[in-house]
XYZ file of C-alpha atoms in Angstrom:
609
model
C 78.908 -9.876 -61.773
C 78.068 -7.176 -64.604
C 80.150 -4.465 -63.200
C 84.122 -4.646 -62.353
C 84.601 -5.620 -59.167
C 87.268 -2.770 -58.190
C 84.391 -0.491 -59.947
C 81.772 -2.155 -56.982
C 84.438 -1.553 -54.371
C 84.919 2.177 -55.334
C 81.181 2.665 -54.986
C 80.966 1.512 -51.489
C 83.661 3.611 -50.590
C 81.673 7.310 -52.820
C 78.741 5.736 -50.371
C 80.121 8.506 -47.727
C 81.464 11.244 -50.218
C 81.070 14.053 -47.595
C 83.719 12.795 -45.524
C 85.161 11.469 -48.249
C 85.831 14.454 -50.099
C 86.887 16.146 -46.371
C 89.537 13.398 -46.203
C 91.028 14.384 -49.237
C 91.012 17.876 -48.834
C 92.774 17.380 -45.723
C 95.452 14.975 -47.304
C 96.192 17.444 -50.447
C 97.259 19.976 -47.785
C 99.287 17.490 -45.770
C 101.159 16.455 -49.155
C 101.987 20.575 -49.664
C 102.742 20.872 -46.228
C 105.278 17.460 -46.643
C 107.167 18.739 -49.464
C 107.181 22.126 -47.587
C 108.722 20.376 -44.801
C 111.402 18.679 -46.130
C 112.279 21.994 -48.142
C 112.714 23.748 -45.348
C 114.818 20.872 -43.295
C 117.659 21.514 -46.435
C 117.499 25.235 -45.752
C 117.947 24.706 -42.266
C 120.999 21.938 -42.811
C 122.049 24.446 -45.416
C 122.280 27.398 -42.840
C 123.587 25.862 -40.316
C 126.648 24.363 -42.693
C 127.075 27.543 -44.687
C 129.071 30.993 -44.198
C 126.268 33.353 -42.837
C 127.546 36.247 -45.158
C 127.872 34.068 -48.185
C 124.270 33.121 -47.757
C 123.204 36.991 -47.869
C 125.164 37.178 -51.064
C 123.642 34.458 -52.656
C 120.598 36.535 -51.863
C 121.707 39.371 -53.130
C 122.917 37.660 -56.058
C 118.877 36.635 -56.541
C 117.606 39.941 -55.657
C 119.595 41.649 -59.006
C 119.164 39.062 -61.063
C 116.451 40.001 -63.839
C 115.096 36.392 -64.990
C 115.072 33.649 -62.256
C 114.310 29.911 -63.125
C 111.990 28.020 -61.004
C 114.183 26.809 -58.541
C 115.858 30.027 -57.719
C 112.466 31.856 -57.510
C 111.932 28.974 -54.845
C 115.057 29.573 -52.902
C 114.665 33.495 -53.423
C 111.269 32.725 -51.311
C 112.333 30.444 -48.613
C 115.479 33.233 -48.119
C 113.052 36.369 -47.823
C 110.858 34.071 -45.808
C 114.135 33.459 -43.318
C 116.553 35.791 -43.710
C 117.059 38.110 -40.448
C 120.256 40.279 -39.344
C 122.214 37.448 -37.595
C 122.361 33.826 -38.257
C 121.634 33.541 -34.751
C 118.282 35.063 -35.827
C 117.765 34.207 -39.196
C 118.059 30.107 -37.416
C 115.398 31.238 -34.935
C 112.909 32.114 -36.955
C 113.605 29.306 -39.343
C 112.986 27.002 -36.785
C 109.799 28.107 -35.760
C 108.304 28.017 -39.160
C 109.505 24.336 -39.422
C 107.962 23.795 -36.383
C 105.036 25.210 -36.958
C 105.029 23.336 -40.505
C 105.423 20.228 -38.940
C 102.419 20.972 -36.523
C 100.260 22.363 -38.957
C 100.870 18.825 -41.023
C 100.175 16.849 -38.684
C 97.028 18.350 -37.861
C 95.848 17.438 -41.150
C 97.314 14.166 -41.116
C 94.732 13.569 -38.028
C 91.838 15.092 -40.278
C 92.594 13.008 -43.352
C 92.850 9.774 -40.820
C 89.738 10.876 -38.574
C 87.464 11.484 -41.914
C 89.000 7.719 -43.289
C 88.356 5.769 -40.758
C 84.858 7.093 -40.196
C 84.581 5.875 -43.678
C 85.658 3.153 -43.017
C 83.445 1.884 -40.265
C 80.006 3.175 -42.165
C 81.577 0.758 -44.915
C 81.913 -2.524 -42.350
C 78.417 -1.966 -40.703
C 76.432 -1.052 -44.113
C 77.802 -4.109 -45.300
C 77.331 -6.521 -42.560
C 73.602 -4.881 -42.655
C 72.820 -5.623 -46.190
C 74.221 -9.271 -45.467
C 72.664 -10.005 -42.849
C 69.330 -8.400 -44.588
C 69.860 -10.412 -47.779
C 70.368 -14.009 -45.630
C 66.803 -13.075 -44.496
C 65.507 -12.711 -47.751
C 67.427 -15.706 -49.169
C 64.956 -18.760 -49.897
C 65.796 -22.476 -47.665
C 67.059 -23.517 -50.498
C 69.971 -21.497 -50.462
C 71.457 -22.306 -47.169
C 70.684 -26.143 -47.855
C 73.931 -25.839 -50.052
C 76.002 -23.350 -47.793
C 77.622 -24.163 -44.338
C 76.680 -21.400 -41.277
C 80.513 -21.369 -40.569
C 81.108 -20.133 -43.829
C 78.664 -17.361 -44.192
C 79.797 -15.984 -40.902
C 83.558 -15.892 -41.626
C 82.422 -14.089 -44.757
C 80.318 -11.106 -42.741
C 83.374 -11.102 -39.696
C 86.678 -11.910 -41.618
C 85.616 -10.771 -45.530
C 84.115 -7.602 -44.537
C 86.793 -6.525 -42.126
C 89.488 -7.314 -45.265
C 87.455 -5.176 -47.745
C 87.152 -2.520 -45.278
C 90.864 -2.365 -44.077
C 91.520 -2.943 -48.067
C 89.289 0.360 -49.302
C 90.200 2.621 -46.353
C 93.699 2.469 -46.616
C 93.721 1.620 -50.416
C 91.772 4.604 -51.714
C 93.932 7.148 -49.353
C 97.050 5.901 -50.574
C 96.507 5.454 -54.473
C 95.186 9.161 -53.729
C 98.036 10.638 -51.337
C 101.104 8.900 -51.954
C 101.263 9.651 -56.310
C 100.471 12.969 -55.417
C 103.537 12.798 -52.811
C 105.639 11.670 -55.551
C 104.519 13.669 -58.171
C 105.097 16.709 -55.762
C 108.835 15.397 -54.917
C 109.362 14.282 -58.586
C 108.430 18.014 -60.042
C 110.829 19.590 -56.835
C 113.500 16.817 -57.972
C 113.325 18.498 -61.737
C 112.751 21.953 -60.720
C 116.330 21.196 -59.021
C 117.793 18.865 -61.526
C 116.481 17.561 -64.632
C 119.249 15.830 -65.509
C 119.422 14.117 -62.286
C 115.381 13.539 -61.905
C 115.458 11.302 -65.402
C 117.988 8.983 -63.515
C 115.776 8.761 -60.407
C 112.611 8.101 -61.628
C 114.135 4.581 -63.440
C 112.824 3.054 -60.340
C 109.003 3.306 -60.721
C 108.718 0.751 -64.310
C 111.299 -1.295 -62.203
C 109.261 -1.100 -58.745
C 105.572 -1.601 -60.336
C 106.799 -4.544 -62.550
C 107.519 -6.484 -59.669
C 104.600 -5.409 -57.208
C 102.072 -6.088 -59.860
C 103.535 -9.816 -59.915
C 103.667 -10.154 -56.353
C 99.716 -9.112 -56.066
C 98.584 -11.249 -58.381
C 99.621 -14.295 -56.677
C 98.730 -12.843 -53.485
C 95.281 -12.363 -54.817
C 95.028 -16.080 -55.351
C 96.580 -16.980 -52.433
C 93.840 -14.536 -50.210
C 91.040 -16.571 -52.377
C 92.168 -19.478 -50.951
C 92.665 -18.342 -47.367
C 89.506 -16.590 -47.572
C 87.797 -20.392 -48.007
C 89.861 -21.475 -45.345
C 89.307 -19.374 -42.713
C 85.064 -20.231 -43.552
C 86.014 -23.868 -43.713
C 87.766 -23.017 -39.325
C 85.215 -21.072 -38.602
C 82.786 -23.784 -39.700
C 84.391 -26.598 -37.833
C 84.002 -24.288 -34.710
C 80.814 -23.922 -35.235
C 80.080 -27.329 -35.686
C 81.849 -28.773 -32.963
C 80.262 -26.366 -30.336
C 77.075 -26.632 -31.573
C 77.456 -30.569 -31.162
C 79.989 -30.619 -28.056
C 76.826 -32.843 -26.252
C 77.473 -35.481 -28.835
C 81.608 -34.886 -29.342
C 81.992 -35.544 -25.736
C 79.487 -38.872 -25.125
C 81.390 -40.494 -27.969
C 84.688 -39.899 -26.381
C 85.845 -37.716 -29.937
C 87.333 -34.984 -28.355
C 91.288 -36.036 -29.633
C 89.598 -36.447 -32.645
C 87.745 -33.308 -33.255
C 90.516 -31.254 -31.843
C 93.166 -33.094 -34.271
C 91.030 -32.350 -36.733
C 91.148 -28.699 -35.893
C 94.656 -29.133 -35.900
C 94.938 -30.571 -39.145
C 92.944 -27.278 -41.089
C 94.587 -24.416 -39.186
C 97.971 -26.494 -40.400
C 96.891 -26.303 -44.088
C 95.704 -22.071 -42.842
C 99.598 -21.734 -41.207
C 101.274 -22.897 -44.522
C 99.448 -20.665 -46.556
C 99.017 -17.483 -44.785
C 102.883 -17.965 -44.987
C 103.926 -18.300 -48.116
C 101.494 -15.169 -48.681
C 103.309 -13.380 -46.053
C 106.710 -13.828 -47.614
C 105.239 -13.028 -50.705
C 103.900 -9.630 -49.031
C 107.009 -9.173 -47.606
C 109.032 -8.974 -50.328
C 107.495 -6.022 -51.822
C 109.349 -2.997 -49.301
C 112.816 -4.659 -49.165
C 112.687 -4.861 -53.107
C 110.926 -1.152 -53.591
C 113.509 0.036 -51.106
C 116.671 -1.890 -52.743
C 115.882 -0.220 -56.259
C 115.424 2.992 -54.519
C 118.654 3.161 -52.654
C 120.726 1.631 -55.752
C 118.947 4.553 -57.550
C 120.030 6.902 -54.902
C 123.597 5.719 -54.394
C 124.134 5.976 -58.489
C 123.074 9.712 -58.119
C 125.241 10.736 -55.307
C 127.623 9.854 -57.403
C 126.901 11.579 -60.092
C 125.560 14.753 -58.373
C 128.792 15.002 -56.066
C 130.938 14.896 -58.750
C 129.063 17.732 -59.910
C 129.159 19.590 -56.291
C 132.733 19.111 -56.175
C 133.901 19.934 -59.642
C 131.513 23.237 -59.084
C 129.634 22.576 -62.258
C 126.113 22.302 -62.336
C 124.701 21.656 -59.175
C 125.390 23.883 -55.920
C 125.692 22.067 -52.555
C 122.403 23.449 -51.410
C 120.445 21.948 -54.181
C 122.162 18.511 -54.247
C 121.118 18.671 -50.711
C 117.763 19.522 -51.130
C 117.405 16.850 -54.136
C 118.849 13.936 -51.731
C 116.503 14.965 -49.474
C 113.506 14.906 -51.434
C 114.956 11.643 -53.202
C 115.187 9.569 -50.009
C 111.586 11.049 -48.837
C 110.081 9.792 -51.866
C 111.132 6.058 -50.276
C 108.011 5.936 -47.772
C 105.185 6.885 -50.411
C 106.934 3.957 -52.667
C 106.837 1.238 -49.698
C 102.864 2.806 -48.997
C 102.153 2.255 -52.886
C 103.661 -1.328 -53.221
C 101.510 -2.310 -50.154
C 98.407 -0.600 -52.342
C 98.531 -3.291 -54.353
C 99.122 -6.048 -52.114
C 96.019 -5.047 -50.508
C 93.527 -4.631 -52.897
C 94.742 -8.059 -54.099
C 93.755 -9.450 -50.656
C 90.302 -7.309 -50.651
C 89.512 -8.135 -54.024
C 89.538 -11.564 -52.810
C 87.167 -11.037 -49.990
C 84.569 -8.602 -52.480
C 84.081 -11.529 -54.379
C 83.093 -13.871 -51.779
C 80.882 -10.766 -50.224
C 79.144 -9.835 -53.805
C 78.966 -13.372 -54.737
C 76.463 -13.357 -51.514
C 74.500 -10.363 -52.587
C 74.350 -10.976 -56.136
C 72.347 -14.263 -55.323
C 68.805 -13.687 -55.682
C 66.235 -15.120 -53.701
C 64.274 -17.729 -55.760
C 61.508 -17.352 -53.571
C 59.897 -13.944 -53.999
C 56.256 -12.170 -53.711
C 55.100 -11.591 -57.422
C 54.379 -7.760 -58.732
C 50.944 -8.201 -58.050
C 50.579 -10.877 -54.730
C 47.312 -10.555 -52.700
C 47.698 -10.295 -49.311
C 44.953 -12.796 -47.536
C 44.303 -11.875 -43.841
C 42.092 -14.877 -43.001
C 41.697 -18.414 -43.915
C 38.145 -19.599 -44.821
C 38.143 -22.986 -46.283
C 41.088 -24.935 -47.232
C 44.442 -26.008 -48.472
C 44.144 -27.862 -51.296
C 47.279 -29.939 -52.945
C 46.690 -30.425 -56.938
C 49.040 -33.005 -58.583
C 52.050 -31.421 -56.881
C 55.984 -32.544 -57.284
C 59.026 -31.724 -55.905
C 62.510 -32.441 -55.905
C 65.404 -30.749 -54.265
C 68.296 -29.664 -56.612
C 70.046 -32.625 -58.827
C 67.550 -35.343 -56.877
C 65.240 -37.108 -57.776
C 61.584 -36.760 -56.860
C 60.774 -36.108 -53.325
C 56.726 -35.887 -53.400
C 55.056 -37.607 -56.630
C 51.770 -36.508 -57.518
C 50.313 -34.932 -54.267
C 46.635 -34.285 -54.171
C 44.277 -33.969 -51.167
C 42.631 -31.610 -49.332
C 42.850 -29.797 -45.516
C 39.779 -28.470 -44.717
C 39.263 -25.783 -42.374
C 38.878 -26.566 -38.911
C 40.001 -30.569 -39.413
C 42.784 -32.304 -38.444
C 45.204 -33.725 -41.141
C 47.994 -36.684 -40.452
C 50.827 -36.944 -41.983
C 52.360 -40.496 -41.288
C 54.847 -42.684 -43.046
C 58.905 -43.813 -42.911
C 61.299 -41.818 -42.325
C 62.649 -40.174 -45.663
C 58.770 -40.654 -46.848
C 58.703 -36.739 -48.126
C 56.201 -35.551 -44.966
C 58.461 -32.554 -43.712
C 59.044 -31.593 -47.274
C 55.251 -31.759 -48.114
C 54.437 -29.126 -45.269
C 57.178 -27.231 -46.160
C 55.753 -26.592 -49.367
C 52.582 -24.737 -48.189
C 54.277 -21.383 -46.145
C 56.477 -21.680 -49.276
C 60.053 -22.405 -47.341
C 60.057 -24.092 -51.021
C 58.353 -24.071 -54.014
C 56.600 -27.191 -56.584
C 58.308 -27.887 -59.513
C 55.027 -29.315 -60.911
C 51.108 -28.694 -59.947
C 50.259 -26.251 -56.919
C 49.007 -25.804 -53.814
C 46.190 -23.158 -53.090
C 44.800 -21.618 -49.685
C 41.025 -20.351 -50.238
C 41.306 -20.960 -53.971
C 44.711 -18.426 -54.369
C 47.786 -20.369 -55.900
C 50.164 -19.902 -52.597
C 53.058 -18.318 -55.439
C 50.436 -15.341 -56.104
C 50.155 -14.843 -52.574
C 52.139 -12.085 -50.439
C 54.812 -14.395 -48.371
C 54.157 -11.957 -45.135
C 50.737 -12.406 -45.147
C 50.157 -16.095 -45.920
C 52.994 -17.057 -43.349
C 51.089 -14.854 -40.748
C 48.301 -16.977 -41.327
C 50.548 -20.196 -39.661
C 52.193 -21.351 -36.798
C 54.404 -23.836 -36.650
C 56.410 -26.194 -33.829
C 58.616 -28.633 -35.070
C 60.761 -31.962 -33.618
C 64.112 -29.619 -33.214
C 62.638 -26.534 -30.927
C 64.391 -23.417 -32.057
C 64.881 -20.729 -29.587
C 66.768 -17.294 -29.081
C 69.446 -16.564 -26.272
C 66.915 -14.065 -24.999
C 64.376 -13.906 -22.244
C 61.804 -16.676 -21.670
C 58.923 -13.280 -22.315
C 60.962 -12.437 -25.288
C 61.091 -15.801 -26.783
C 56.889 -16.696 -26.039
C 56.133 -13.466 -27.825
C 58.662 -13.734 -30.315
C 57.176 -11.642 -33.663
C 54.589 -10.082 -31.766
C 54.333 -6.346 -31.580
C 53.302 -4.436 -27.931
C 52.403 -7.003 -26.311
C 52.388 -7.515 -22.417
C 52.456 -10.132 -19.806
C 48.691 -10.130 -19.298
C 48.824 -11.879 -23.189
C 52.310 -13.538 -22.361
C 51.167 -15.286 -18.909
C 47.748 -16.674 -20.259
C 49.794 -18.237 -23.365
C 52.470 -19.761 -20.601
C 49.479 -21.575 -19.004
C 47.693 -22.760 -22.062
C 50.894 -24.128 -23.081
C 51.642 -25.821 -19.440
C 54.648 -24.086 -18.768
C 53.925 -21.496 -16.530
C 54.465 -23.720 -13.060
C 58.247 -24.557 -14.590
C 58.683 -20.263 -15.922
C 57.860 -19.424 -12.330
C 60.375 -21.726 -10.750
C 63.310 -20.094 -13.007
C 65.752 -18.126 -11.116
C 64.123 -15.171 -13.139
C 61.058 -15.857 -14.298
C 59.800 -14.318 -17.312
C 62.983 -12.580 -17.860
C 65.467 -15.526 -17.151
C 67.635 -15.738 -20.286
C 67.170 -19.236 -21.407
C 70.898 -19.951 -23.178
C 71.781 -20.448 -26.847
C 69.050 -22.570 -28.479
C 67.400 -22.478 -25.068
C 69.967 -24.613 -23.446
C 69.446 -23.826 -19.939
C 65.770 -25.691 -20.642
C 65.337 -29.267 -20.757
C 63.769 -30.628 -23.683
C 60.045 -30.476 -22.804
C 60.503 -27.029 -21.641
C 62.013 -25.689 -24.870
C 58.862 -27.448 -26.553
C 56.347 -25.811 -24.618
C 58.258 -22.563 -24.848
C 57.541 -23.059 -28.975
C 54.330 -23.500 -28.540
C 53.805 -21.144 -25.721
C 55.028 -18.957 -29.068
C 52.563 -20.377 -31.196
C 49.523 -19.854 -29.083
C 50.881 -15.953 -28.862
C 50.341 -16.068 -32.551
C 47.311 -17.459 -32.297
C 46.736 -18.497 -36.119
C 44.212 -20.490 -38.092
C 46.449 -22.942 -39.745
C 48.747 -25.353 -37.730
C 52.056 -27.627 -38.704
C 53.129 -29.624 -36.060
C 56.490 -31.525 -37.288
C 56.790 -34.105 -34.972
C 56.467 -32.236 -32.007
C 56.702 -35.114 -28.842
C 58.901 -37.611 -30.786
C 62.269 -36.469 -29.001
C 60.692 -36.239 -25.343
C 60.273 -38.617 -22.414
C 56.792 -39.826 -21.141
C 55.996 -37.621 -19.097
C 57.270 -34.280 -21.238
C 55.390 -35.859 -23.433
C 52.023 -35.837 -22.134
C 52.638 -32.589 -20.819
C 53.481 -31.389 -24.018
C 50.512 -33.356 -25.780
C 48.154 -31.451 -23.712
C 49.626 -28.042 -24.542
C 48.708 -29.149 -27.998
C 45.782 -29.867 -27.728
C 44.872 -26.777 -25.849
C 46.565 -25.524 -29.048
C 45.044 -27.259 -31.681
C 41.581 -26.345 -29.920
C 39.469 -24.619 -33.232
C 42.386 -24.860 -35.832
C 42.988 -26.325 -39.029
C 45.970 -28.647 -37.946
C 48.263 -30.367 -40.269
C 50.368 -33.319 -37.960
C 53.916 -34.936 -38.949
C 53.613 -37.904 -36.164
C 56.019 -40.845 -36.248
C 54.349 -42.004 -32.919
C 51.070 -43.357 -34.617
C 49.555 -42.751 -31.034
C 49.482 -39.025 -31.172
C 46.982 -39.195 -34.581
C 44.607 -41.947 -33.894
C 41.780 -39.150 -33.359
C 42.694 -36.771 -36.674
C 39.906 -36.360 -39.179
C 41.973 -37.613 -41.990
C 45.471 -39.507 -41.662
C 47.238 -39.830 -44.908
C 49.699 -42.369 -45.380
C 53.002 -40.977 -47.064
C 55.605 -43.831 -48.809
C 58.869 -43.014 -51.235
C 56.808 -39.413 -51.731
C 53.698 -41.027 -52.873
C 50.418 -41.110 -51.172
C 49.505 -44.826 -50.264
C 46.701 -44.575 -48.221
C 44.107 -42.223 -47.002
C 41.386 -42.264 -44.199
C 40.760 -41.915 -41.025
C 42.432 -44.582 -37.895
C 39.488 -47.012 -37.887
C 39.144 -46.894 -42.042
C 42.640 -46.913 -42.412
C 42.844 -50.030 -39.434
C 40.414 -51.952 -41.257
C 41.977 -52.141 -44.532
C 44.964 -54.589 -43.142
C 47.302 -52.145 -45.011
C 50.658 -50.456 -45.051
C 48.932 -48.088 -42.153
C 47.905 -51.671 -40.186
C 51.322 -52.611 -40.855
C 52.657 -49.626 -39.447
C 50.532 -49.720 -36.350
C 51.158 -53.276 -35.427
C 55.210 -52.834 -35.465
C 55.027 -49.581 -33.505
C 52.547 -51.732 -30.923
C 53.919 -54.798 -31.179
């Protein structure tokens, strides 16, 4: 990251400066209104302990003095502000000024909160937005490496942290040293002498909060992983529960589960006694602080030098409200510690660029003419070794193309390669003579459809899923793809119809169903190049026909490019090309390719055996 991380966070929070900026106007006029508050609480203790008539001498005192320091221009203003005939009076009205004080503050106490936490929220959804925009513009390669469980603890649990962390942080490093600067300058406008002593605490206090956060900062890194790696085994397990439960591994999936939110118990602990240290040893200082000047300020109450009662009152007063901005600000850093933590994992995210990107100047193609053409291509994933060796053939438009081979043979990868899901490390491929990496990504992926072995579907509508990235469309287009596809007899029997919701992943379907739903889809799309990815291998016999009619229906005047491990489902493509350790064996069609007694023959014979 180029720029300081606590430099990244303050920007998200200027993001919303309008409220921002009402926020803190709000909380500067709370802090005067505090201090005001407390000063008049010691005027009213103060009148209510002192001789009425001695208090209008003091005042008179005041009035004829010619130079007044601070602090007596202060009390000279709170007594004309007070003062009436009677105490009876004179307590009256000082009461409803403290009330209305009080009132008043808390007014803006609800402003400076309201105008936060509106902050606040912009800040969790713009930044669950721009995650959630940049995982869509993040290459295949990128979540090969990453776990789902992970990224989503990072846009729940991350983003709530930063935004608890900057919403309270940036209010409190803002409110509470202006609180205490405010009580510290009353404290010396009282008491210099006695303000020195006090303010011992603060070097003391920050010392030990800044040691505190900094292991707390590690320690949130660490939850921070660990909370991904809980959220991940969640995900896993429900995502699999079919398989968990027919191997009988329930005990052990659950002990498992056990075993991590353990390790998550022992260390949100220790953090939490670490955290809680911070108030009881802020407030210890403070009262030792306090307790050494009572001493010392009594002694100068009672031997009548120095300090009056009234202002040692005041000054106590002021001193022991100066405890709750102290316990706010040692919880500042505490947080931000635990924020910071988060920001990192969040920025991390953003700050990864997506390796596959349009160039400056990609063409957009909005039709495909002739064909896809593979030049000497190679591939490997990151730190293997070569998946494809050497790739070179042809798809011409209109034909059918099989891809056929073992498993781990490099035929998934190869027709991953031309929508660019990944890109060659060596040669290229090229659609209509244009190198696919000088091509617009939109507009050459428009160009293909593609159904693959594991059917993925949306917990949404059956009509929402069949025209899933289509624009306006209606059910007079919707219905006609649902027969093509042979699935409109089993769409009709739903409890719904079009609009049943079909279930995470479309569980509610049975396999064949989800299949045709996908290429229900693809016929909605209706484009001129094909991939089918092993579409029938996972079905029963008669899903399977089913579905290999939809195909073909679908296939009708494309340019097709098949995956097949069922040798059955290609005998009638144009060209079959036989795949082996990501090399290209043989090539021709099922008779050619029959007659040569090859690895193909081989193939055949085992599968037919």
């Amino acid at each position: 990251m180029q720029e300081s991380l606590y430099k990244r966070m303050f920007k998200l929070v200027l993001q919303d400066w309008p409220y921002l900026l009402l926020s803190t106007l709000a909380a500067l006029v709370y802090v005067v209104l505090n201090s005001a508050s407390i000063w008049l609480t010691a005027s009213l203790i103060n009148n209510i302990l002192m001789d009425f008539q001695q208090l209008l001498a003091d005042h008179s005192q005041l009035t004829g003095k010619g130079t007044l320091t601070l602090n007596e221009k202060l009390k000279y203003w709170t007594n004309g502000l007070i003062l009436r005939e009677t105490p009876h009076e004179t307590l009256k009205v000082l009461c409803v000024y403290i009330m209305g004080v009080f009132l008043t503050k808390n007014v803006f106490l609800y402003m400076k909160n309201y105008f936060m936490t509106l902050v606040q929220y912009h800040l969790i959804t713009e930044l669950r937005n721009r995650l959630y925009k940049h995982f869509n513009a993040l290459s295949f390669s990128y979540f090969d490496q990453k776990k789902t469980g992970e990224l989503t603890s990072i846009v729940i649990n991350d983003v709530a942290n930063l935004r608890r962390t900057l919403g309270i942080s940036f209010h409190q490093l803002l409110v509470e040293p202006i609180n205490l600067l405010t009580f510290t300058l009353l404290l010396f406008v009282i008491s210099w002498k006695l303000a020195l002593l006090s303010i011992i605490i603060l070097p003391l206090a920050g010392l030990t909060i800044l040691s505190i956060g900094r292991s707390i900062r590690r320690k949130s890194k660490r939850t921070a992983a660990m909370i991904a790696g809980i959220t991940n085994i969640i995900t896993e397990t429900l995502s699999s529960i079919r398989v968990v439960k027919a191997f009988a591994m329930e005990e052990y999936e659950v002990q498992r589960f056990f075993k991590e939110t353990h390790h998550y118990f022992q260390l949100i602990f220790r953090r939490a006694k670490l955290r809680l240290l911070a108030s009881p040893i802020t407030e210890t200082l403070g009262v030792t602080i306090g307790v050494l000047l009572l001493w010392v300020g009594g002694i100068e109450v009672l031997s009548g030098e120095g300090l009056s009662s009234e202002d040692f009152l005041r000054f106590i007063l002021l001193l022991f409200a100066m405890m709750t901005p102290l316990r706010k600000l040692s919880k500042v850093n505490i947080a931000l510690q635990t924020g910071a933590a988060s920001a990192e994992r969040i920025f991390s995210i953003l700050d990864t660029p997506p390796t596959i990107v349009d160039k400056a100047d990609a063409v957009k193609i909005d039709s495909f003419k002739e064909k896809i053409s593979f030049h000497n291509v190679s591939f490997r994933y990151e730190s293997d070794d070569k998946v494809l060796k050497d790739i070179s053939f042809e798809i011409e438009k209109g034909s059918i193309v099989a891809l056929v081979g073992s498993s781990g043979a490099g035929k998934s990868t190869l027709a991953d390669l031309i929508p660019r899901f990944y890109d060659v490390n060596n040669g290229g491929i090229t659609v209509d003579g244009h190198d696919v990496r000088d091509l617009s990504l939109n507009s050459l992926r428009r160009l293909m459809g593609v159904v693959t072995q594991e059917t993925i579907l949306f917990n949404d509508t059956v009509r929402a899923n069949i025209a899933y990235g289509q624009k306006d469309v209606n059910d007079d287009q919707v219905i006609p793809a649902a027969k093509a596809a042979n699935a409109l007899e089993f769409i009709n029997n739903l409890s719904d119809g079009f609009d049943t919701v079909i279930g995470e992943k479309g569980i509610k379907l049975s396999g064949g169903q989800r299949q045709r739903l996908a290429i229900a889809r693809a016929i909605m799309k209706n484009p001129p190049i094909l991939i089918l990815d092993e579409a029938t291998s996972a079905l029963d016999t008669e899903s399977e026909r089913l579905v290999q009619k939809a195909l073909e229906t679908l296939m009708a005047n494309r340019t097709v490019l098949v995956i097949a491990h069922r040798l059955s489902t290609v005998t009638n493509a144009n060209k079959i090309i036989l795949l082996d350790k990501g090399e290209i064996k043989e090539v021709g069609t099922h008779n050619e390719l029959m007659k040569k007694d090859g690895l193909y023959n081989n193939l055949y014979n085992i599968q037919f055996s």
